[in-house]
PDB file of C-alpha atoms in Angstrom:
ATOM      1  CA  MET A  33      -0.026   0.010   0.038  1.00 48.00           C
ATOM      2  CA  ALA A  34       2.753   2.314   0.876  1.00 49.00           C
ATOM      3  CA  GLN A  35       4.297   1.819  -2.685  1.00 52.00           C
ATOM      4  CA  ILE A  36       1.028   2.299  -4.258  1.00 49.00           C
ATOM      5  CA  LEU A  37       0.531   5.615  -2.606  1.00 47.00           C
ATOM      6  CA  SER A  38       3.934   6.779  -3.353  1.00 46.00           C
ATOM      7  CA  LEU A  39       3.252   5.902  -7.070  1.00 46.00           C
ATOM      8  CA  ILE A  40      -0.005   8.097  -6.777  1.00 46.00           C
ATOM      9  CA  ILE A  41       1.757  11.132  -5.080  1.00 43.00           C
ATOM     10  CA  ALA A  42       4.717  10.986  -7.676  1.00 45.00           C
ATOM     11  CA  ILE A  43       1.971  11.067 -10.501  1.00 41.00           C
ATOM     12  CA  PHE A  44      -0.076  13.908  -8.982  1.00 41.00           C
ATOM     13  CA  LEU A  45       3.293  15.772  -8.521  1.00 40.00           C
ATOM     14  CA  ALA A  46       4.210  15.181 -11.964  1.00 42.00           C
ATOM     15  CA  LEU A  47       0.718  16.432 -13.304  1.00 39.00           C
ATOM     16  CA  ALA A  48       0.838  19.278 -11.109  1.00 41.00           C
ATOM     17  CA  SER A  49       4.111  20.499 -12.192  1.00 41.00           C
ATOM     18  CA  SER A  50       3.566  19.737 -16.049  1.00 41.00           C
ATOM     19  CA  GLY A  51       0.034  21.053 -16.293  1.00 43.00           C
ATOM     20  CA  ARG A  52      -0.825  18.283 -18.660  1.00 41.00           C
ATOM     21  CA  CYS A  53      -2.475  15.133 -18.265  1.00 41.00           C
ATOM     22  CA  SER A  54      -2.788  12.777 -21.248  1.00 45.00           C
ATOM     23  CA  SER A  55       0.782  13.220 -22.427  1.00 50.00           C
ATOM     24  CA  VAL A  56       2.400  12.311 -18.918  1.00 53.00           C
ATOM     25  CA  TYR A  57       0.430   9.540 -17.393  1.00 46.00           C
ATOM     26  CA  SER A  58      -2.720   7.369 -18.357  1.00 49.00           C
ATOM     27  CA  ARG A  59      -4.936   4.834 -16.380  1.00 46.00           C
ATOM     28  CA  LYS A  60      -2.330   2.238 -17.669  1.00 54.00           C
ATOM     29  CA  ASP A  61       0.191   3.700 -15.478  1.00 53.00           C
ATOM     30  CA  PHE A  62      -1.738   2.665 -12.229  1.00 45.00           C
ATOM     31  CA  PRO A  63      -1.611  -0.886 -10.963  1.00 46.00           C
ATOM     32  CA  ARG A  64      -4.811  -2.810 -11.519  1.00 44.00           C
ATOM     33  CA  ALA A  65      -5.147  -3.117  -7.731  1.00 39.00           C
ATOM     34  CA  LEU A  66      -6.362   0.373  -7.619  1.00 42.00           C
ATOM     35  CA  LEU A  67      -9.585  -0.755  -8.921  1.00 50.00           C
ATOM     36  CA  SER A  68     -10.262  -2.159  -5.365  1.00 68.00           C
ATOM     37  CA  TRP A  69      -8.930  -1.030  -2.162  1.00 84.00           C
ATOM     38  CA  GLU A  70     -10.350  -3.292   0.486  1.00 94.00           C
ATOM     39  CA  GLY A  71      -9.852  -7.039  -0.678  1.00 93.00           C
ATOM     40  CA  ALA A  72     -10.805  -9.671   1.975  1.00 95.00           C
ATOM     41  CA  ALA A  73     -13.374 -10.459  -0.738  1.00 93.00           C
ATOM     42  CA  ASN A  74     -14.292 -13.774   0.737  1.00 94.00           C
ATOM     43  CA  GLU A  75     -13.973 -12.755   4.622  1.00 95.00           C
ATOM     44  CA  ASP A  76     -16.283 -12.074   7.496  1.00 97.00           C
ATOM     45  CA  GLY A  77     -19.672 -12.512   5.526  1.00 96.00           C
ATOM     46  CA  ARG A  78     -18.866 -10.777   2.502  1.00 97.00           C
ATOM     47  CA  LYS A  79     -20.477 -12.421  -0.738  1.00 97.00           C
ATOM     48  CA  PRO A  80     -19.421 -12.092  -4.115  1.00 97.00           C
ATOM     49  CA  SER A  81     -20.633  -9.085  -6.323  1.00 97.00           C
ATOM     50  CA  VAL A  82     -21.005  -8.976 -10.111  1.00 97.00           C
ATOM     51  CA  TRP A  83     -17.329  -7.463 -10.174  1.00 95.00           C
ATOM     52  CA  ASP A  84     -16.079 -10.638  -8.523  1.00 95.00           C
ATOM     53  CA  THR A  85     -17.968 -12.932 -10.845  1.00 96.00           C
ATOM     54  CA  PHE A  86     -17.012 -10.952 -13.794  1.00 95.00           C
ATOM     55  CA  VAL A  87     -13.153 -10.856 -13.369  1.00 93.00           C
ATOM     56  CA  HIS A  88     -13.054 -14.480 -12.232  1.00 93.00           C
ATOM     57  CA  SER A  89     -15.106 -15.943 -15.119  1.00 92.00           C
ATOM     58  CA  ARG A  90     -12.788 -14.268 -17.388  1.00 91.00           C
ATOM     59  CA  ASN A  91      -9.455 -14.897 -15.381  1.00 87.00           C
ATOM     60  CA  GLN A  92      -8.655 -11.256 -14.989  1.00 85.00           C
ATOM     61  CA  SER A  93      -6.850  -9.432 -12.284  1.00 83.00           C
ATOM     62  CA  ASN A  94      -9.292  -9.336  -9.310  1.00 84.00           C
ATOM     63  CA  GLY A  95      -9.769  -7.576  -5.888  1.00 86.00           C
ATOM     64  CA  ASP A  96      -9.585 -10.575  -3.546  1.00 90.00           C
ATOM     65  CA  ILE A  97      -6.566  -9.006  -1.912  1.00 91.00           C
ATOM     66  CA  ALA A  98      -5.881  -5.881  -3.764  1.00 88.00           C
ATOM     67  CA  CYS A  99      -4.417  -3.018  -1.182  1.00 90.00           C
ATOM     68  CA  ASP A 100      -5.609  -5.086   1.623  1.00 93.00           C
ATOM     69  CA  GLY A 101      -7.386  -1.942   3.193  1.00 93.00           C
ATOM     70  CA  TYR A 102      -9.630  -4.443   5.127  1.00 96.00           C
ATOM     71  CA  HIS A 103      -6.738  -5.247   7.285  1.00 96.00           C
ATOM     72  CA  LYS A 104      -4.423  -2.515   6.903  1.00 96.00           C
ATOM     73  CA  TYR A 105      -6.858   0.588   6.998  1.00 96.00           C
ATOM     74  CA  LYS A 106      -4.966   2.034  10.207  1.00 97.00           C
ATOM     75  CA  GLU A 107      -1.777   1.954   8.310  1.00 97.00           C
ATOM     76  CA  ASP A 108      -3.347   3.432   5.211  1.00 96.00           C
ATOM     77  CA  VAL A 109      -4.863   6.294   7.133  1.00 97.00           C
ATOM     78  CA  GLN A 110      -1.411   7.012   8.823  1.00 97.00           C
ATOM     79  CA  LEU A 111      -0.001   7.177   5.271  1.00 95.00           C
ATOM     80  CA  MET A 112      -2.766   9.626   4.258  1.00 95.00           C
ATOM     81  CA  VAL A 113      -1.810  11.785   7.348  1.00 96.00           C
ATOM     82  CA  GLU A 114       1.899  11.769   6.412  1.00 95.00           C
ATOM     83  CA  THR A 115       0.947  12.503   2.733  1.00 94.00           C
ATOM     84  CA  GLY A 116      -1.167  15.418   4.011  1.00 95.00           C
ATOM     85  CA  LEU A 117      -4.383  14.377   2.744  1.00 94.00           C
ATOM     86  CA  ASN A 118      -7.348  16.202   3.732  1.00 95.00           C
ATOM     87  CA  ALA A 119     -10.118  14.078   2.252  1.00 96.00           C
ATOM     88  CA  PHE A 120     -10.603  10.309   0.987  1.00 95.00           C
ATOM     89  CA  ARG A 121     -13.202   9.082  -1.370  1.00 95.00           C
ATOM     90  CA  PHE A 122     -14.166   5.243  -1.129  1.00 95.00           C
ATOM     91  CA  SER A 123     -16.888   3.029  -1.904  1.00 96.00           C
ATOM     92  CA  ILE A 124     -18.873   1.065   0.246  1.00 97.00           C
ATOM     93  CA  SER A 125     -19.234  -2.708  -0.691  1.00 97.00           C
ATOM     94  CA  TRP A 126     -22.824  -3.504  -0.854  1.00 98.00           C
ATOM     95  CA  SER A 127     -21.922  -7.318  -0.839  1.00 97.00           C
ATOM     96  CA  ARG A 128     -20.007  -6.633   2.478  1.00 98.00           C
ATOM     97  CA  LEU A 129     -22.585  -4.543   4.127  1.00 98.00           C
ATOM     98  CA  ILE A 130     -25.665  -6.479   3.065  1.00 98.00           C
ATOM     99  CA  PRO A 131     -24.403  -9.738   1.548  1.00 98.00           C
ATOM    100  CA  ASN A 132     -27.785 -10.763  -0.256  1.00 98.00           C
ATOM    101  CA  GLY A 133     -28.489  -7.339  -1.283  1.00 98.00           C
ATOM    102  CA  ARG A 134     -31.400  -6.846   0.961  1.00 97.00           C
ATOM    103  CA  GLY A 135     -32.434  -8.028   4.600  1.00 96.00           C
ATOM    104  CA  HIS A 136     -29.632  -9.128   6.942  1.00 97.00           C
ATOM    105  CA  VAL A 137     -27.029  -6.577   7.669  1.00 98.00           C
ATOM    106  CA  ASN A 138     -23.505  -8.060   8.123  1.00 98.00           C
ATOM    107  CA  PRO A 139     -22.205  -6.876  11.559  1.00 98.00           C
ATOM    108  CA  LYS A 140     -18.558  -7.528  10.704  1.00 98.00           C
ATOM    109  CA  GLY A 141     -18.957  -5.404   7.515  1.00 98.00           C
ATOM    110  CA  LEU A 142     -21.013  -2.736   9.484  1.00 98.00           C
ATOM    111  CA  GLN A 143     -18.357  -2.501  11.919  1.00 98.00           C
ATOM    112  CA  PHE A 144     -15.429  -2.336   9.600  1.00 98.00           C
ATOM    113  CA  TYR A 145     -16.865   0.869   7.834  1.00 98.00           C
ATOM    114  CA  LYS A 146     -17.663   2.489  11.083  1.00 98.00           C
ATOM    115  CA  ASN A 147     -14.196   1.791  12.184  1.00 98.00           C
ATOM    116  CA  PHE A 148     -12.604   3.058   9.048  1.00 98.00           C
ATOM    117  CA  ILE A 149     -14.797   6.174   8.893  1.00 98.00           C
ATOM    118  CA  GLN A 150     -14.107   7.191  12.454  1.00 98.00           C
ATOM    119  CA  GLN A 151     -10.341   6.600  11.882  1.00 98.00           C
ATOM    120  CA  LEU A 152     -10.531   9.057   9.136  1.00 98.00           C
ATOM    121  CA  VAL A 153     -12.478  11.629  11.034  1.00 97.00           C
ATOM    122  CA  ASN A 154     -10.358  11.185  14.033  1.00 98.00           C
ATOM    123  CA  HIS A 155      -7.312  12.248  11.731  1.00 98.00           C
ATOM    124  CA  GLY A 156      -8.984  15.204  10.105  1.00 97.00           C
ATOM    125  CA  ILE A 157      -9.704  13.484   6.778  1.00 97.00           C
ATOM    126  CA  GLU A 158     -12.973  14.097   5.185  1.00 95.00           C
ATOM    127  CA  PRO A 159     -14.835  10.842   4.135  1.00 95.00           C
ATOM    128  CA  HIS A 160     -16.442  11.228   0.767  1.00 95.00           C
ATOM    129  CA  VAL A 161     -18.536   7.858   0.449  1.00 96.00           C
ATOM    130  CA  THR A 162     -20.016   6.328  -2.844  1.00 96.00           C
ATOM    131  CA  LEU A 163     -22.820   4.057  -2.347  1.00 97.00           C
ATOM    132  CA  TYR A 164     -22.561   2.322  -5.613  1.00 97.00           C
ATOM    133  CA  HIS A 165     -19.563   1.815  -7.888  1.00 95.00           C
ATOM    134  CA  ASP A 166     -20.649  -0.948 -10.369  1.00 94.00           C
ATOM    135  CA  ASP A 167     -20.685  -3.894  -7.836  1.00 95.00           C
ATOM    136  CA  HIS A 168     -24.127  -4.786  -6.772  1.00 97.00           C
ATOM    137  CA  PRO A 169     -24.386  -8.120  -5.074  1.00 98.00           C
ATOM    138  CA  GLN A 170     -24.459 -11.062  -7.463  1.00 98.00           C
ATOM    139  CA  TYR A 171     -27.353 -12.631  -5.470  1.00 98.00           C
ATOM    140  CA  LEU A 172     -29.500  -9.754  -7.088  1.00 98.00           C
ATOM    141  CA  GLU A 173     -28.266 -10.389 -10.418  1.00 98.00           C
ATOM    142  CA  ASP A 174     -29.042 -13.943 -10.191  1.00 98.00           C
ATOM    143  CA  GLU A 175     -32.548 -13.530  -8.414  1.00 98.00           C
ATOM    144  CA  TYR A 176     -34.106 -10.839 -10.822  1.00 98.00           C
ATOM    145  CA  GLY A 177     -31.308  -9.490 -13.157  1.00 98.00           C
ATOM    146  CA  GLY A 178     -30.196  -6.495 -11.260  1.00 98.00           C
ATOM    147  CA  TRP A 179     -30.564  -3.280 -12.722  1.00 98.00           C
ATOM    148  CA  LEU A 180     -32.642  -4.637 -15.489  1.00 98.00           C
ATOM    149  CA  ASN A 181     -35.426  -5.087 -13.015  1.00 98.00           C
ATOM    150  CA  ARG A 182     -37.245  -2.198 -11.154  1.00 98.00           C
ATOM    151  CA  ARG A 183     -37.063  -4.298  -8.085  1.00 98.00           C
ATOM    152  CA  MET A 184     -33.532  -3.022  -7.886  1.00 98.00           C
ATOM    153  CA  ILE A 185     -34.688   0.432  -6.882  1.00 98.00           C
ATOM    154  CA  LYS A 186     -36.319  -0.490  -3.687  1.00 98.00           C
ATOM    155  CA  ASP A 187     -33.310  -2.730  -2.677  1.00 98.00           C
ATOM    156  CA  PHE A 188     -30.955  -0.079  -3.384  1.00 98.00           C
ATOM    157  CA  THR A 189     -32.848   2.459  -1.601  1.00 98.00           C
ATOM    158  CA  ALA A 190     -33.005   0.260   1.552  1.00 98.00           C
ATOM    159  CA  TYR A 191     -29.325  -0.199   1.255  1.00 98.00           C
ATOM    160  CA  ALA A 192     -28.695   3.459   1.007  1.00 98.00           C
ATOM    161  CA  ASP A 193     -31.018   3.736   4.187  1.00 98.00           C
ATOM    162  CA  VAL A 194     -28.720   1.462   6.223  1.00 98.00           C
ATOM    163  CA  CYS A 195     -25.626   3.512   4.894  1.00 97.00           C
ATOM    164  CA  PHE A 196     -27.073   7.030   5.967  1.00 97.00           C
ATOM    165  CA  ARG A 197     -28.458   5.719   9.346  1.00 97.00           C
ATOM    166  CA  GLU A 198     -25.240   4.036  10.313  1.00 97.00           C
ATOM    167  CA  PHE A 199     -22.462   6.410   9.091  1.00 97.00           C
ATOM    168  CA  GLY A 200     -24.627   9.565   8.255  1.00 95.00           C
ATOM    169  CA  ASN A 201     -23.220  11.430  11.446  1.00 94.00           C
ATOM    170  CA  ASN A 202     -19.793  11.256  10.276  1.00 95.00           C
ATOM    171  CA  VAL A 203     -20.111  11.549   6.538  1.00 94.00           C
ATOM    172  CA  LYS A 204     -20.829  14.962   4.907  1.00 90.00           C
ATOM    173  CA  PHE A 205     -20.477  13.899   1.318  1.00 92.00           C
ATOM    174  CA  TRP A 206     -22.491  11.183  -0.487  1.00 94.00           C
ATOM    175  CA  THR A 207     -22.216   9.988  -4.038  1.00 95.00           C
ATOM    176  CA  THR A 208     -25.227   7.930  -5.043  1.00 96.00           C
ATOM    177  CA  ILE A 209     -24.064   6.196  -8.178  1.00 97.00           C
ATOM    178  CA  ASN A 210     -20.698   6.450  -9.671  1.00 95.00           C
ATOM    179  CA  GLU A 211     -20.647   7.192 -13.510  1.00 94.00           C
ATOM    180  CA  ALA A 212     -23.975   5.744 -14.255  1.00 96.00           C
ATOM    181  CA  ASN A 213     -23.682   6.365 -18.025  1.00 95.00           C
ATOM    182  CA  VAL A 214     -20.228   4.435 -17.960  1.00 95.00           C
ATOM    183  CA  PHE A 215     -21.914   1.407 -15.927  1.00 96.00           C
ATOM    184  CA  SER A 216     -24.788   1.435 -18.487  1.00 98.00           C
ATOM    185  CA  THR A 217     -22.517   1.524 -21.565  1.00 97.00           C
ATOM    186  CA  GLY A 218     -19.917  -0.832 -20.452  1.00 97.00           C
ATOM    187  CA  GLY A 219     -22.035  -3.446 -18.573  1.00 98.00           C
ATOM    188  CA  TYR A 220     -25.041  -3.614 -21.146  1.00 98.00           C
ATOM    189  CA  ASN A 221     -23.809  -2.189 -24.292  1.00 98.00           C
ATOM    190  CA  ASP A 222     -20.206  -3.427 -24.818  1.00 97.00           C
ATOM    191  CA  GLY A 223     -20.114  -6.223 -22.375  1.00 97.00           C
ATOM    192  CA  SER A 224     -16.529  -4.940 -21.164  1.00 96.00           C
ATOM    193  CA  THR A 225     -17.449  -4.346 -17.528  1.00 95.00           C
ATOM    194  CA  PRO A 226     -19.695  -6.297 -15.106  1.00 96.00           C
ATOM    195  CA  PRO A 227     -22.379  -7.923 -15.638  1.00 97.00           C
ATOM    196  CA  GLY A 228     -20.924  -8.199 -19.093  1.00 97.00           C
ATOM    197  CA  ARG A 229     -24.046  -8.118 -21.132  1.00 98.00           C
ATOM    198  CA  CYS A 230     -24.507  -7.116 -24.848  1.00 98.00           C
ATOM    199  CA  SER A 231     -26.008  -8.361 -28.074  1.00 98.00           C
ATOM    200  CA  PRO A 232     -24.517 -11.809 -29.503  1.00 97.00           C
ATOM    201  CA  PRO A 233     -22.057 -12.621 -30.812  1.00 97.00           C
ATOM    202  CA  GLY A 234     -19.991 -10.248 -28.477  1.00 96.00           C
ATOM    203  CA  CYS A 235     -21.750 -11.483 -25.386  1.00 97.00           C
ATOM    204  CA  SER A 236     -23.607 -14.730 -24.700  1.00 96.00           C
ATOM    205  CA  SER A 237     -26.535 -12.928 -23.469  1.00 97.00           C
ATOM    206  CA  GLY A 238     -27.972  -9.423 -23.684  1.00 98.00           C
ATOM    207  CA  ASN A 239     -29.349  -6.752 -25.965  1.00 98.00           C
ATOM    208  CA  SER A 240     -27.330  -3.710 -26.710  1.00 98.00           C
ATOM    209  CA  SER A 241     -30.226  -2.030 -28.500  1.00 98.00           C
ATOM    210  CA  THR A 242     -32.578  -1.755 -25.376  1.00 98.00           C
ATOM    211  CA  GLU A 243     -30.841  -2.888 -22.039  1.00 98.00           C
ATOM    212  CA  PRO A 244     -28.370   0.219 -21.783  1.00 98.00           C
ATOM    213  CA  TYR A 245     -31.536   2.273 -21.655  1.00 98.00           C
ATOM    214  CA  ILE A 246     -33.588   0.336 -19.300  1.00 98.00           C
ATOM    215  CA  VAL A 247     -30.522   0.192 -16.866  1.00 98.00           C
ATOM    216  CA  GLY A 248     -29.939   3.965 -17.409  1.00 98.00           C
ATOM    217  CA  HIS A 249     -33.625   4.635 -16.600  1.00 98.00           C
ATOM    218  CA  ASN A 250     -33.531   2.484 -13.443  1.00 98.00           C
ATOM    219  CA  LEU A 251     -30.361   4.022 -12.202  1.00 98.00           C
ATOM    220  CA  LEU A 252     -31.826   7.516 -12.596  1.00 97.00           C
ATOM    221  CA  LEU A 253     -34.810   6.570 -10.678  1.00 98.00           C
ATOM    222  CA  ALA A 254     -32.764   4.925  -7.864  1.00 98.00           C
ATOM    223  CA  HIS A 255     -30.836   8.048  -7.552  1.00 97.00           C
ATOM    224  CA  ALA A 256     -34.165   9.998  -7.319  1.00 97.00           C
ATOM    225  CA  SER A 257     -35.527   7.625  -4.691  1.00 98.00           C
ATOM    226  CA  VAL A 258     -32.305   7.669  -2.626  1.00 97.00           C
ATOM    227  CA  SER A 259     -32.004  11.425  -2.761  1.00 95.00           C
ATOM    228  CA  ARG A 260     -35.766  11.858  -1.687  1.00 96.00           C
ATOM    229  CA  LEU A 261     -34.925   9.418   1.324  1.00 96.00           C
ATOM    230  CA  TYR A 262     -31.936  11.433   2.565  1.00 95.00           C
ATOM    231  CA  LYS A 263     -33.969  14.855   2.227  1.00 93.00           C
ATOM    232  CA  GLN A 264     -37.062  13.562   3.844  1.00 94.00           C
ATOM    233  CA  LYS A 265     -35.322  11.378   6.685  1.00 95.00           C
ATOM    234  CA  TYR A 266     -32.037  12.624   7.483  1.00 94.00           C
ATOM    235  CA  LYS A 267     -31.418  15.917   6.270  1.00 89.00           C
ATOM    236  CA  ASP A 268     -32.716  17.555   9.552  1.00 87.00           C
ATOM    237  CA  ILE A 269     -31.162  15.043  11.900  1.00 89.00           C
ATOM    238  CA  GLN A 270     -27.713  14.996  10.248  1.00 86.00           C
ATOM    239  CA  GLY A 271     -27.104  18.490   9.088  1.00 66.00           C
ATOM    240  CA  ALA A 272     -28.398  21.096   6.759  1.00 37.00           C
ATOM    241  CA  LEU A 273     -28.572  20.517   2.973  1.00 40.00           C
ATOM    242  CA  GLN A 274     -25.565  22.611   2.420  1.00 39.00           C
ATOM    243  CA  GLU A 275     -23.576  20.476   4.749  1.00 39.00           C
ATOM    244  CA  LYS A 276     -24.789  16.998   3.828  1.00 42.00           C
ATOM    245  CA  LYS A 277     -25.028  16.360   0.216  1.00 45.00           C
ATOM    246  CA  VAL A 278     -26.120  13.635  -2.135  1.00 49.00           C
ATOM    247  CA  LEU A 279     -24.256  13.793  -5.333  1.00 47.00           C
ATOM    248  CA  THR A 280     -24.657  12.400  -8.661  1.00 45.00           C
TER     249      THR A 280
END
C-alpha cells in the first residue's frame, strides 16, 4: 500500500508541475489493484458482487486481496496523514454490508466501515462515500437480473437507508451512483464491464439496443429515490442540506 500511495503522489506531482495530463500518464500507469482497495473479498460474511463474478469468469486481475485495506486501514490512514491528505473518497461494498443485497446486515461489515470512517475523522480526513460503484451483489443479479429489473430500486434504497443511518453522523458528502452512463454502456452495451451483457455474438446474453436504456432509466430512478430518502429522513437530523449532500 505504501508503494502504491507513493506512486499516486509521484503522478500527482508530475501532473501538477507539467500542467498536462494525457501526455504524461494514463490509467495504464496505475496498478490494477487500484480498482479495489479493500480486498478480503471472501472474509467475514462478504459475498460475491458482479465484479467478482465478472473478473473470475474471465481469469482477469481481481480484488480478492488488492491493497488489503480491510486489514490495513489504520496503516493506510496514517499514510494519508503523512501525505497531507484532507479528504478520501471510497466506496461501500454492498456485498460486504448486506451480502444478499437486502435483509440481513452483516455486523462485521458494518463494524469495519464504522471503524474506518471514524479513523479518518479522528485524523482530520473528510470521508467522501460512494454508495454504488458497479458492484451490486451477485445474488440480486441471479435472482431478478439486477438493474434490468425495477425491484433493484427498492433494494438499493433500503441499502442506502442503512448507510445513511449508520454512517451519516460522520459522512458529509455522498455519491449515490458512480458514473451511471459508464456503467450502463460498459455493462450492457459493450459487455466490457460487469455484468458483461451485450448483443451476441459479442456476449452470450444481452441486447445492446435496449438494455443500456432500461438500466440507465432504473439508475436515474434509484438516484431520485435515494436523494428523496435523504432529504425527507436524514437532512434535519444529520445536518443542513448545504452540509450534507447527495451527489450524482
